[in-house]
Coordinates of C-alpha atoms and ligand atoms in Angstrom, one line a residue:
Chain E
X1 CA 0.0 0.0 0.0
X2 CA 1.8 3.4 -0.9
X3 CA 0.1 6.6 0.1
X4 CA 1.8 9.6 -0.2
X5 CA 3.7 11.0 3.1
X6 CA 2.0 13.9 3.3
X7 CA -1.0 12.0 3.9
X8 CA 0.8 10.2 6.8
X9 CA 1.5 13.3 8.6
X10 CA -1.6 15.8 8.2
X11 CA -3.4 14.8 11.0
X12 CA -3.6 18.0 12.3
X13 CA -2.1 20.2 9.4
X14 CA -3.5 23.8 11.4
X15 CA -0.8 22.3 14.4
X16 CA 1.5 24.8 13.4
X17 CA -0.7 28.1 13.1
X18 CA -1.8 30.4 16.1
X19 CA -4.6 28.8 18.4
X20 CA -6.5 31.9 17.3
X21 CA -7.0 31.5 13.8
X22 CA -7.0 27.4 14.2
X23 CA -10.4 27.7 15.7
X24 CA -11.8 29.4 12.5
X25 CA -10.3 26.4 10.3
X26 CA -13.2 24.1 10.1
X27 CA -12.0 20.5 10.1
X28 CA -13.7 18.6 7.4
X29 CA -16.2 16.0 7.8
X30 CA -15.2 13.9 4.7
X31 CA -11.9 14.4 3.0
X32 CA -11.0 12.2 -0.3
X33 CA -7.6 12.6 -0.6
X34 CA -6.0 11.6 -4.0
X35 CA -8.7 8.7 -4.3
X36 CA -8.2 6.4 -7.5
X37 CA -10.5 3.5 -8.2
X38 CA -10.3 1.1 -11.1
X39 CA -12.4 -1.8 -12.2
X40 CA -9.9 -4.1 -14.4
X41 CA -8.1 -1.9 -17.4
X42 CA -11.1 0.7 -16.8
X43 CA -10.3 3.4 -14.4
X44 CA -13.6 4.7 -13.3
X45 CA -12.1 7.4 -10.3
X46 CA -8.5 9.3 -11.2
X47 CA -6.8 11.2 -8.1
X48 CA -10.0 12.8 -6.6
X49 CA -9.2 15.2 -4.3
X50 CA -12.2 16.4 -2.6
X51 CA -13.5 18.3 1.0
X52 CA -16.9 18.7 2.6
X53 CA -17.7 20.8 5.9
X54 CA -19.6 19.9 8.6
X55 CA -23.2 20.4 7.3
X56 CA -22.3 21.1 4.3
X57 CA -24.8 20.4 1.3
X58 CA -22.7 18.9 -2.3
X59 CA -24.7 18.6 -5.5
X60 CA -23.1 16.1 -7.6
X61 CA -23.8 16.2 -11.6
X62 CA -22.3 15.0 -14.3
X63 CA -22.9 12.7 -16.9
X64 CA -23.7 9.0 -16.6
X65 CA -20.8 6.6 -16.2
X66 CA -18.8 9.2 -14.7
X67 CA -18.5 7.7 -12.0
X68 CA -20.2 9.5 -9.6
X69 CA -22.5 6.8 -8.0
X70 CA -18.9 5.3 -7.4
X71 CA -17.3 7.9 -5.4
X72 CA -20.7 8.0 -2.9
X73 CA -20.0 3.9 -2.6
X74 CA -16.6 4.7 -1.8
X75 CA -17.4 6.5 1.3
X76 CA -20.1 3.8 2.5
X77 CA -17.8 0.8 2.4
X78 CA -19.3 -0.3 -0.4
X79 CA -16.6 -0.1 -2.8
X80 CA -12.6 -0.1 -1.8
X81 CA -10.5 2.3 -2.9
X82 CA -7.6 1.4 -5.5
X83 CA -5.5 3.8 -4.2
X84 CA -6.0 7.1 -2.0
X85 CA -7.5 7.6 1.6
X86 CA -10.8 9.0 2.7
X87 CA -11.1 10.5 6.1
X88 CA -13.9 10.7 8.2
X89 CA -14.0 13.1 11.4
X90 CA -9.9 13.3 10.9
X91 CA -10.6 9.3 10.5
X92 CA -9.2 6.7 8.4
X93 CA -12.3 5.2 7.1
X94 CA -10.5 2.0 4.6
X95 CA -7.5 2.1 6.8
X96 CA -6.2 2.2 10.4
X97 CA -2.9 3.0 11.7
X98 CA -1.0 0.2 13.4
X99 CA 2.6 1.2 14.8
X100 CA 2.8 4.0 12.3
X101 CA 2.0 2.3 9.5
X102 CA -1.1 2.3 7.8
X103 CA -2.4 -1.2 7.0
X104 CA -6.2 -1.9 5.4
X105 CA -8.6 -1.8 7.9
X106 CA -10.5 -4.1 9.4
X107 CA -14.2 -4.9 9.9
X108 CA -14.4 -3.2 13.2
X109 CA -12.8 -0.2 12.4
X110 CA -14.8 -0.2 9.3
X111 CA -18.0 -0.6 11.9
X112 CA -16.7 2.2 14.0
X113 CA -16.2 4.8 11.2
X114 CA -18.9 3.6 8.8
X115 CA -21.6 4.8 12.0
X116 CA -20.9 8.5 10.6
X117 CA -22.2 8.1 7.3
X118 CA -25.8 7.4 5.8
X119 CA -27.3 5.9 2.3
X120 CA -30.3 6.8 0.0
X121 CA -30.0 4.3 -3.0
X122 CA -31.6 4.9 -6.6
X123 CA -33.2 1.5 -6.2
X124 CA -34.8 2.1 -2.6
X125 CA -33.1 -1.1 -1.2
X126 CA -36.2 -1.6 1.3
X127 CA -36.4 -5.2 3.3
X128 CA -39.1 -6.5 1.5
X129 CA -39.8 -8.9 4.1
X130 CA -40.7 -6.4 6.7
X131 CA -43.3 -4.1 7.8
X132 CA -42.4 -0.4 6.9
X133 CA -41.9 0.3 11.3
X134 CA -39.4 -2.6 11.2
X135 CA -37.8 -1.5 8.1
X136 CA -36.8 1.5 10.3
X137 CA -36.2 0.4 13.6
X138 CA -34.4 -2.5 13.1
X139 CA -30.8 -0.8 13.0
X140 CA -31.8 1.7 15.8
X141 CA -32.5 -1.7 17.8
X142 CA -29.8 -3.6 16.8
X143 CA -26.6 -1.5 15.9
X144 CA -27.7 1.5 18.0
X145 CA -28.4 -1.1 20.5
X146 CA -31.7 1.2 21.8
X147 CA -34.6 -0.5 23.7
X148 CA -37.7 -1.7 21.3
X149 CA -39.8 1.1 22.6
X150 CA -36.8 3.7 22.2
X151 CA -36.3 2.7 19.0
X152 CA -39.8 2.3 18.3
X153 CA -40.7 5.9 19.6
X154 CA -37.7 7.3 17.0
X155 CA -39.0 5.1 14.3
X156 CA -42.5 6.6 14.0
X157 CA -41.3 10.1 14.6
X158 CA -38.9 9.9 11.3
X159 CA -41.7 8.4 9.3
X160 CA -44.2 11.4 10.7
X161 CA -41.3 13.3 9.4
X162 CA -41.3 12.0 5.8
X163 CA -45.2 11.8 6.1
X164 CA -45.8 7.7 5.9
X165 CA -47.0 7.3 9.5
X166 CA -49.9 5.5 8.2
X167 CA -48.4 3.1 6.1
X168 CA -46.4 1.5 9.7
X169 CA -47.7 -1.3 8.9
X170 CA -47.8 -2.0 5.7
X171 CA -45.1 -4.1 3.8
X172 CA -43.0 -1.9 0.9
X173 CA -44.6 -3.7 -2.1
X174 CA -47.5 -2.0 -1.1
X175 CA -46.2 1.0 -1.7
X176 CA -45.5 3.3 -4.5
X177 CA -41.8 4.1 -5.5
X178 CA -42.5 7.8 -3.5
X179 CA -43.8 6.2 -0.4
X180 CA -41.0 3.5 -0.6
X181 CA -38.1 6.3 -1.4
X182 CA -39.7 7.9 2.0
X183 CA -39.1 5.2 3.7
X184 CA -35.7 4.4 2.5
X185 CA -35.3 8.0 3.3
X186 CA -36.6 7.9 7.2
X187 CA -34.8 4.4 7.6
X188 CA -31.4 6.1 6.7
X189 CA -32.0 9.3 8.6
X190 CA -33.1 7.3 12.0
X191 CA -29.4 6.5 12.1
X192 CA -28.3 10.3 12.5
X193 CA -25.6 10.2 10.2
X194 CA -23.4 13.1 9.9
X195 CA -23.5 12.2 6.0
X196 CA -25.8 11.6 4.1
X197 CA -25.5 10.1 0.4
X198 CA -28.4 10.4 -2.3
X199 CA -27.4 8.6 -5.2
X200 CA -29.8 9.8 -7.4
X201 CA -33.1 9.0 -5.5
X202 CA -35.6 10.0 -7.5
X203 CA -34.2 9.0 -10.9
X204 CA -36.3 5.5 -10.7
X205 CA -39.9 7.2 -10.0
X206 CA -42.6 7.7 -12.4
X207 CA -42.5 11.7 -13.3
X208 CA -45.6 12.6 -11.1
X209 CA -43.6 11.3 -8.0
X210 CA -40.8 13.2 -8.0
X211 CA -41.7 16.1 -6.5
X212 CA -42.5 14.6 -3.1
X213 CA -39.3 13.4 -2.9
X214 CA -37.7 16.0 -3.5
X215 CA -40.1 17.8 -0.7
X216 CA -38.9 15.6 1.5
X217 CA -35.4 15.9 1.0
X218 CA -35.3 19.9 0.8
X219 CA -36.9 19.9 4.2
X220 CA -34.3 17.5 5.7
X221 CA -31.4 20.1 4.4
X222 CA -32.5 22.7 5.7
X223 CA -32.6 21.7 9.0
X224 CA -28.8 22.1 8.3
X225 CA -26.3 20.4 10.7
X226 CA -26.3 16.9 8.8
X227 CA -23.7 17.1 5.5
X228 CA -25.1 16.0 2.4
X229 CA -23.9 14.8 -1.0
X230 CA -26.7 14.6 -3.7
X231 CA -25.9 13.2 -7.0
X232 CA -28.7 14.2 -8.9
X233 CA -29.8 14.9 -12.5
X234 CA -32.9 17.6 -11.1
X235 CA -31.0 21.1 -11.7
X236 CA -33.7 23.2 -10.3
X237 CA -33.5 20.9 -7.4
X238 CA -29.8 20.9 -6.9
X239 CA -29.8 25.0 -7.6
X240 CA -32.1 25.1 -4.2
X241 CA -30.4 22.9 -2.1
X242 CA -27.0 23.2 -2.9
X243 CA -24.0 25.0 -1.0
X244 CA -21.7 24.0 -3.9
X245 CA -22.0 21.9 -6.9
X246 CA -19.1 19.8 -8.5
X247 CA -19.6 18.7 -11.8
X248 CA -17.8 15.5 -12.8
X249 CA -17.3 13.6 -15.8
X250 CA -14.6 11.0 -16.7
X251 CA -13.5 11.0 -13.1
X252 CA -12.9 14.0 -12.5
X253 CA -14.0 16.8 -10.7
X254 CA -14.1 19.2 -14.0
X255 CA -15.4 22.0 -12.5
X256 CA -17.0 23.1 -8.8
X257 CA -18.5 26.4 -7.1
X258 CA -21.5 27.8 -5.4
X259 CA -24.9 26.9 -7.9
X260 CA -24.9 30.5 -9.4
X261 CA -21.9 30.5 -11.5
X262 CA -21.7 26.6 -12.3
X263 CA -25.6 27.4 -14.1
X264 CA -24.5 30.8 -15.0
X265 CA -21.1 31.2 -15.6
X266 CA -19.9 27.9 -16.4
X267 CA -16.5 27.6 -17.5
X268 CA -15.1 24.7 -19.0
X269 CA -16.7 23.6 -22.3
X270 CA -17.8 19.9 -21.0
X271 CA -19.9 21.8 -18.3
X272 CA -21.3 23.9 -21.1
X273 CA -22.4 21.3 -23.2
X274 CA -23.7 18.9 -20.5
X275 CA -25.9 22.1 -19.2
X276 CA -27.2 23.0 -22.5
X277 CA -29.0 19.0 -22.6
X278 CA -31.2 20.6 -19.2
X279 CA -31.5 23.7 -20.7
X280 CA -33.1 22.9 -24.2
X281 CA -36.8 21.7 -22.5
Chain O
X1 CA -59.6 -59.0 0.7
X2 CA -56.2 -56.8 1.2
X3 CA -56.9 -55.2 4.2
X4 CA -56.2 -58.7 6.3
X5 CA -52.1 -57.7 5.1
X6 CA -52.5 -54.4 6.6
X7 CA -51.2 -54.9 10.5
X8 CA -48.5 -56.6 8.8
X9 CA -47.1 -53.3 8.1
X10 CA -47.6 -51.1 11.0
X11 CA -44.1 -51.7 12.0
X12 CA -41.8 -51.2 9.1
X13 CA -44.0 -47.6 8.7
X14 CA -42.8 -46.2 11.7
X15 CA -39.2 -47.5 10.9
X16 CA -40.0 -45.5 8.0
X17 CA -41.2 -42.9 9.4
X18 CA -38.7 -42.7 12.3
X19 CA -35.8 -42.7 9.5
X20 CA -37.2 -40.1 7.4
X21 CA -37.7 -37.4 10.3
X22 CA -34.5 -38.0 12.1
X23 CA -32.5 -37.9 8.7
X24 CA -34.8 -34.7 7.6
X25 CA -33.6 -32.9 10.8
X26 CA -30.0 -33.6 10.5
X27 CA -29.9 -33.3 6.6
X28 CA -31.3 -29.7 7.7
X29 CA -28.6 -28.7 9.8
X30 CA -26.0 -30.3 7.7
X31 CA -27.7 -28.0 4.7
X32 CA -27.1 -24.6 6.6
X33 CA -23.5 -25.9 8.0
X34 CA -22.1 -26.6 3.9
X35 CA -24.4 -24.2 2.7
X36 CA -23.2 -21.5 4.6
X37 CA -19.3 -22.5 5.0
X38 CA -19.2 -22.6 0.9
X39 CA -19.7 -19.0 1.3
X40 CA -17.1 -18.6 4.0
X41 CA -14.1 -16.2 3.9
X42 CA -11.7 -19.0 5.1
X43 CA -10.4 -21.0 2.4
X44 CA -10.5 -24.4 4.7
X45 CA -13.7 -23.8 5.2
X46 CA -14.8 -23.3 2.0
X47 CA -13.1 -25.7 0.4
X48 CA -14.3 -28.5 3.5
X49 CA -17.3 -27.5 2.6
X50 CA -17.5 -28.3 -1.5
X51 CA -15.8 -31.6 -0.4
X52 CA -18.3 -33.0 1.7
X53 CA -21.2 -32.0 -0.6
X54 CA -19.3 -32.8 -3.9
X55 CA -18.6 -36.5 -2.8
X56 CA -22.0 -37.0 -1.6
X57 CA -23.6 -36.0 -4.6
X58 CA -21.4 -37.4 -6.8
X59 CA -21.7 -40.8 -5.8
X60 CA -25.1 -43.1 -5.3
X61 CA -27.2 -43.1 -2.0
X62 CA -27.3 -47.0 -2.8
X63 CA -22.9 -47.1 -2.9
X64 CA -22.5 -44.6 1.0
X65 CA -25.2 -46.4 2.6
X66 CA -23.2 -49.9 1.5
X67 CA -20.1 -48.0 2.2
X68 CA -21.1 -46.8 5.8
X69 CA -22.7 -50.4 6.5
X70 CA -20.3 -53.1 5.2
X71 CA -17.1 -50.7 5.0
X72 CA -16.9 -48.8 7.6
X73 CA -16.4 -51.9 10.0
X74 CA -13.4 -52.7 8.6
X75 CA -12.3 -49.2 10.3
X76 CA -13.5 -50.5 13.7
X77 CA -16.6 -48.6 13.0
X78 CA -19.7 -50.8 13.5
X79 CA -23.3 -48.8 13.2
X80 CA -26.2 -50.3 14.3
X81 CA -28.4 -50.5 10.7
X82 CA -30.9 -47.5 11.8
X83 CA -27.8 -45.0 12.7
X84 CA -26.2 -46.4 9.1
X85 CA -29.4 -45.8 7.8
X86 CA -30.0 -42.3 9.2
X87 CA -26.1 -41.5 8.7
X88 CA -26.0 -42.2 5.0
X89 CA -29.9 -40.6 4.5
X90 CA -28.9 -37.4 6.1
X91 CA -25.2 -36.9 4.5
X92 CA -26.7 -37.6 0.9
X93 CA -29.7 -34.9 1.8
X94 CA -27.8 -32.9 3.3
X95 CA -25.2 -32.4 0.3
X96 CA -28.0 -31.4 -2.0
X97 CA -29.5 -29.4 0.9
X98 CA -26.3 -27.6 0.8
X99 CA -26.5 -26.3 -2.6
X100 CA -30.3 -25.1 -1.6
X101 CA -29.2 -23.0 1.0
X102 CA -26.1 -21.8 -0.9
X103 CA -27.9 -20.7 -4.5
X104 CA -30.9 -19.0 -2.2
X105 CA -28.3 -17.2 0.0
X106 CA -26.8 -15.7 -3.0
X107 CA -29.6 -15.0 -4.6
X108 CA -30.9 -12.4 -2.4
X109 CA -30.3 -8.9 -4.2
X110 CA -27.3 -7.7 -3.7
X111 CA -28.9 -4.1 -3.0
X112 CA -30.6 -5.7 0.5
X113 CA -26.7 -6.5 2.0
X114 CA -25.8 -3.3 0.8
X115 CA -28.7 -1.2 2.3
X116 CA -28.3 -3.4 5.6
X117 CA -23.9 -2.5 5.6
X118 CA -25.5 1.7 4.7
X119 CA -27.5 1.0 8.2
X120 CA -24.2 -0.6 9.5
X121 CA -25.1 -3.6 10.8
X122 CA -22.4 -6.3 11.4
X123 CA -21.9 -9.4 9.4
X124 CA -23.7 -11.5 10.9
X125 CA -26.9 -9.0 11.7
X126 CA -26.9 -8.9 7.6
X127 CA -27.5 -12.3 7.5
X128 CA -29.4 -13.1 9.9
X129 CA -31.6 -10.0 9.4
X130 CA -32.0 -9.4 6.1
X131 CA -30.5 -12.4 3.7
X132 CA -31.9 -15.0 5.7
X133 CA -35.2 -14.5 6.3
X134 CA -35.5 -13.7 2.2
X135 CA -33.7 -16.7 1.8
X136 CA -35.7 -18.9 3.8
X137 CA -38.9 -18.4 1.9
X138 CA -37.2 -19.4 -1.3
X139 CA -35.7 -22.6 0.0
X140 CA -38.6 -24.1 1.2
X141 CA -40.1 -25.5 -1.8
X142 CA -36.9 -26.8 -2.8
X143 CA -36.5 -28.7 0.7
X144 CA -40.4 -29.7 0.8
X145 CA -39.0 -31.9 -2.4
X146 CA -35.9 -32.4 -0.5
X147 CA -37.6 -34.3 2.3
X148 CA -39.9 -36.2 -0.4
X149 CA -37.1 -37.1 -2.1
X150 CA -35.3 -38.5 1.2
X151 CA -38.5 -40.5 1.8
X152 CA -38.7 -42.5 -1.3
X153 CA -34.9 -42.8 -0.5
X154 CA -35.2 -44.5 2.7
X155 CA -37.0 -47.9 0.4
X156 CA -32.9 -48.4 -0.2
X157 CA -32.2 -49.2 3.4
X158 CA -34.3 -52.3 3.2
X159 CA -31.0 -53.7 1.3
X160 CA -29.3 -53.7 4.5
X161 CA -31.9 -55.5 5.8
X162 CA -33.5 -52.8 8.2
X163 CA -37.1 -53.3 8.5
X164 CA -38.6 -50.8 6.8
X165 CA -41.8 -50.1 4.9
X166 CA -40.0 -51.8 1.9
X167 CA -38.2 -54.9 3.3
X168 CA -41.5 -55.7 5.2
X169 CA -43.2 -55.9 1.8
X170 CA -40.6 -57.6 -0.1
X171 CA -40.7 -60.3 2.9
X172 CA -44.3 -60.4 2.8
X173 CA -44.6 -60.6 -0.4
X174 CA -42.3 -64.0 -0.7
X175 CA -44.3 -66.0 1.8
X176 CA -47.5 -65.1 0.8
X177 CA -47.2 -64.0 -3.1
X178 CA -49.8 -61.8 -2.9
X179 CA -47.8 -59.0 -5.3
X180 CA -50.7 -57.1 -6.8
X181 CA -52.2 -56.2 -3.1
X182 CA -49.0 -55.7 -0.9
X183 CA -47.2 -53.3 -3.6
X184 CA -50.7 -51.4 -3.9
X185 CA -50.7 -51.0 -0.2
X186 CA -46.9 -49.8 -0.1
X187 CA -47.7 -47.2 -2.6
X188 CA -50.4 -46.0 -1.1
X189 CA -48.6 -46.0 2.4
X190 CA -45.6 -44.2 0.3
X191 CA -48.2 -41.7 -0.4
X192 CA -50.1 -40.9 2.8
X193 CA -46.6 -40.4 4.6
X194 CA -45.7 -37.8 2.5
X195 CA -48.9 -35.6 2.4
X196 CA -47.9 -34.2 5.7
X197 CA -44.7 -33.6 4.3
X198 CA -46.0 -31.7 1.5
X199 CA -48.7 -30.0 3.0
X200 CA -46.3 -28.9 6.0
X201 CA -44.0 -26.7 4.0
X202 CA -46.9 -25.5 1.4
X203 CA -48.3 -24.4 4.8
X204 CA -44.6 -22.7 6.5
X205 CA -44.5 -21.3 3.1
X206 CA -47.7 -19.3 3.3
X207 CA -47.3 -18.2 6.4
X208 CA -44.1 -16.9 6.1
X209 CA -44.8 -15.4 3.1
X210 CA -48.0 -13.7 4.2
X211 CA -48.8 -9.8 2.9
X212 CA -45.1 -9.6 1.7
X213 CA -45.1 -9.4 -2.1
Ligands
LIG301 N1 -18.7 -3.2 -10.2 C1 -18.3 -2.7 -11.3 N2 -17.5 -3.4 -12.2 C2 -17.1 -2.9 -13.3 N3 -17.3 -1.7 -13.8 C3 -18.1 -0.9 -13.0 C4 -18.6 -1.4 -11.7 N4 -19.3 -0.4 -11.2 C5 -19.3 0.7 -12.0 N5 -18.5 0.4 -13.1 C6 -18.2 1.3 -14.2 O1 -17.7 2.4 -13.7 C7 -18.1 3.6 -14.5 C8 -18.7 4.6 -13.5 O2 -19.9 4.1 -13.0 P1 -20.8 4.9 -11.9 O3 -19.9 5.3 -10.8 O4 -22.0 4.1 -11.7 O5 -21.1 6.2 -12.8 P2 -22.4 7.2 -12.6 O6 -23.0 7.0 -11.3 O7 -21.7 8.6 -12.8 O8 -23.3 6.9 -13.7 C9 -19.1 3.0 -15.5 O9 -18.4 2.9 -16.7 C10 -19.5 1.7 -15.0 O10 -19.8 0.8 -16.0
LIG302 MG1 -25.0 6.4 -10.8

């Protein structure tokens, strides 16, 4: 495993600035640092370099196969990197340090840092085999170790939240993609991540049930303190909830700032073009 | 009339009996034990694993059973006939049980292990959470045929000369040649042991399938 030194050594890279100004430097939540990934001959990630605050809400864009719904596995274990780190909280999340050395980590400190970070998937990934209360309180029972009624009590106030408390006991296939993207939605927010990942959540929903979606998520970030990084193809959507957009293709971060000049003054020719496909309807 | 030859086989159908639901129960755990160490991350394990059930299905029910009766004792191992019975029932079920276990376990979306690691739950909370209970609802129908399968298969024992359903009737049959009657009556004894069987699992399956899909 080679990373580079600098890497080693920037645990704390404000260590040698005044205690004054340190405490304005916001440590990152999430930091990629040079992260490569390749599948075979086809390398899908190339030296991504990338920070997100605390709270912090990232609109990803970009074209499809660009790699994107790769670099938001990446950070929930469910992809390893080829080469690079990711930190979480100043924390190794694919490796640990063992006598100054960094060696791959391991399942439980995979566990450990993995606890920070939530998943919305394209494909809802609901238990089937569950009632919609049990698709949510299960891991507040069993990995947040709360009682039944705790966890029960947090359960039904998240799916108040994304207005399904009463489908509780109904099983997901008797819902419709919106109702089961709200639940997917509460399940992954009962955890209280401090990151969330959308990976395109409304992109498999009939047209007509997008919007509630969408509702649902706008009203989660603007609650604020929980990160966020939103791959999404809704522009009007990422334009409203977006502290900064990245666009990527081949990648590659081509091109990132706050939503007003990537959709008004963007720069780079690929970004151009790949707007002008929203634009046109 | 036939039913005079009935109480003649009252006791080879609970040998029957008896051999079919103690082999079905360790066949089952033998199932989940390959089943599950085929998909192991140790190598021994794995590779213990396809050994077991690769043998056992590559090679007749008729050949372990002679194998675990006649050869066995030249090890110093002597089995009573209803443990070689049971032993060579349940290892040959529980090989093909194996692969049952293994094909459903995979089989189960890969989006559902993914959603539960999202929700962080440990390996074995994935499993026995969210893969198994999806699994279990696809191997039943494959094990209700499984247990059919190791009923019609217990008839072999008979050739060790345990007194089962079949050896009664075969013994029957030469001091009385009554052919026509005594084979109609182990058919239809065949039969009525394994509507329970079937009628079990069709029953599990509902239930555990209820309002799901
Ligand atoms: N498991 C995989 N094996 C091989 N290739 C993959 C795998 N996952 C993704 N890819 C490839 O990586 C590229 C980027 O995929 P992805 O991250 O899904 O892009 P996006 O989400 O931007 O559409 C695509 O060319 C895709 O075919
Ligand atoms: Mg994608």
């Amino acid at each position: 495993m080679s990373v580079p030194l600098k890497l080693i050594y920037n645990e704390d890279p404000t260590k040698n600035i005044g205690s004054e100004v340190r405490k304005n430097i916001v440590r990152p939540i999430v930091t990629y640092n040079n992260i490569s990934k390749s599948y075979g001959d086809l390398q899908v990630l190339k030296n991504i370099d990338l920070e997100i605050a605390p709270g912090e809400k990232v609109a990803l864009i970009g074209p499809s196969g660009s790699g994107k719904t790769t670099l938001a596995r990446l950070l929930m274990t469910l992809e390893e990197p080829t080469s690079g780190t990711i930190e979480v909280e100043g924390e190794m999340l694919w490796h640990q340090r063992v006598n100054d050395k960094l060696i791959k980590a391991n399942e439980k400190h995979l566990h450990q840092v993995r606890g920070n970070i939530g998943m919305v998937f394209q494909h809802f990934n609901l238990f089937p085999h569950m009632t919609i209360l049990r698709n949510v309180m299960e891991a507040p029972r069993n990995v947040l170790g709360l009682s039944k009624d705790e966890a029960k009590e947090r359960a039904v106030k998240m799916l108040e939240q994304v207005g399904l408390s009463s489908k509780i006991d109904a099983y997901p296939a008797q819902l419709s993609g919106g109702q089961k993207q709200r639940v997917a939605i509460a399940r992954a927010l009962v955890m209280r991540p401090k990151v969330m990942l959308f990976d395109e959540p409304t992109s498999a929903l009939d047209p007509e049930l997008v919007g509630e979606v969408l509702e649902v998520i706008k009203a989660i970030a603007s609650e604020g303190e929980m990160a966020m990084l939103l791959i999404t193809h809704e522009m009007d959507f990422a334009k409203d909830v977006a502290d900064r957009i990245l666009f990527f293709d081949q990648g590659k971060i081509i091109e990132q700032g706050p939503p007003k000049k990537i959709f008004n003054n963007p720069e780079s020719e690929r970004l151009q073009t790949f707007l002008s496909r929203f634009n046109r309807h | 009339m036939w039913f005079d030859i009935l109480p003649s086989f009252w006791e080879g159908t609970k040998i029957t009996i008896e051999l079919t639901l103690f082999s079905a129960v360790i066949a089952f755990f033998l199932a989940f034990a390959a089943g599950f160490g085929r998909l192991s991350k140790f190598r021994a394990v794995r590779l213990l694993a396809a050994t077991y059930v690769e043998v056992f299905r590559g090679t007749s029910l008729f050949v372990q059973l002679f194998w675990i009766y006649f050869a066995l004792p030249l090890f110093g191992i002597m089995l009573p006939k209803m443990v070689a019975g049971v032993l060579a029932l349940s290892l040959n079920a529980g090989a093909y049980g194996s692969e049952i276990v293994r094909s459903t376990l995979i089989s189960v979306p890969k989006g559902q292990s993914e959603a539960a690691i999202a929700l962080n739950m440990t390996p074995w909370q994935r499993t026995r959470l969210v893969i198994l209970p999806q699994a279990l609802v696809m191997m039943l129908p494959a094990f209700g045929n499984l247990i059919i399968e190791l009923l019609k298969g217990t008839a072999l024992v008979s050739l060790i000369t345990l007194s089962d359903l079949t050896f009664v009737a075969t013994v029957l049959n030469s001091s009385i040649m009554r052919p026509t009657e005594i084979f109609s009556v182990l058919l239809i004894i065949y039969f009525v042991i394994s509507l329970p069987f079937t009628k079990g699992i069709q029953w599990i399956e509902h239930r555990l399938s209820a309002g799901r899909y």
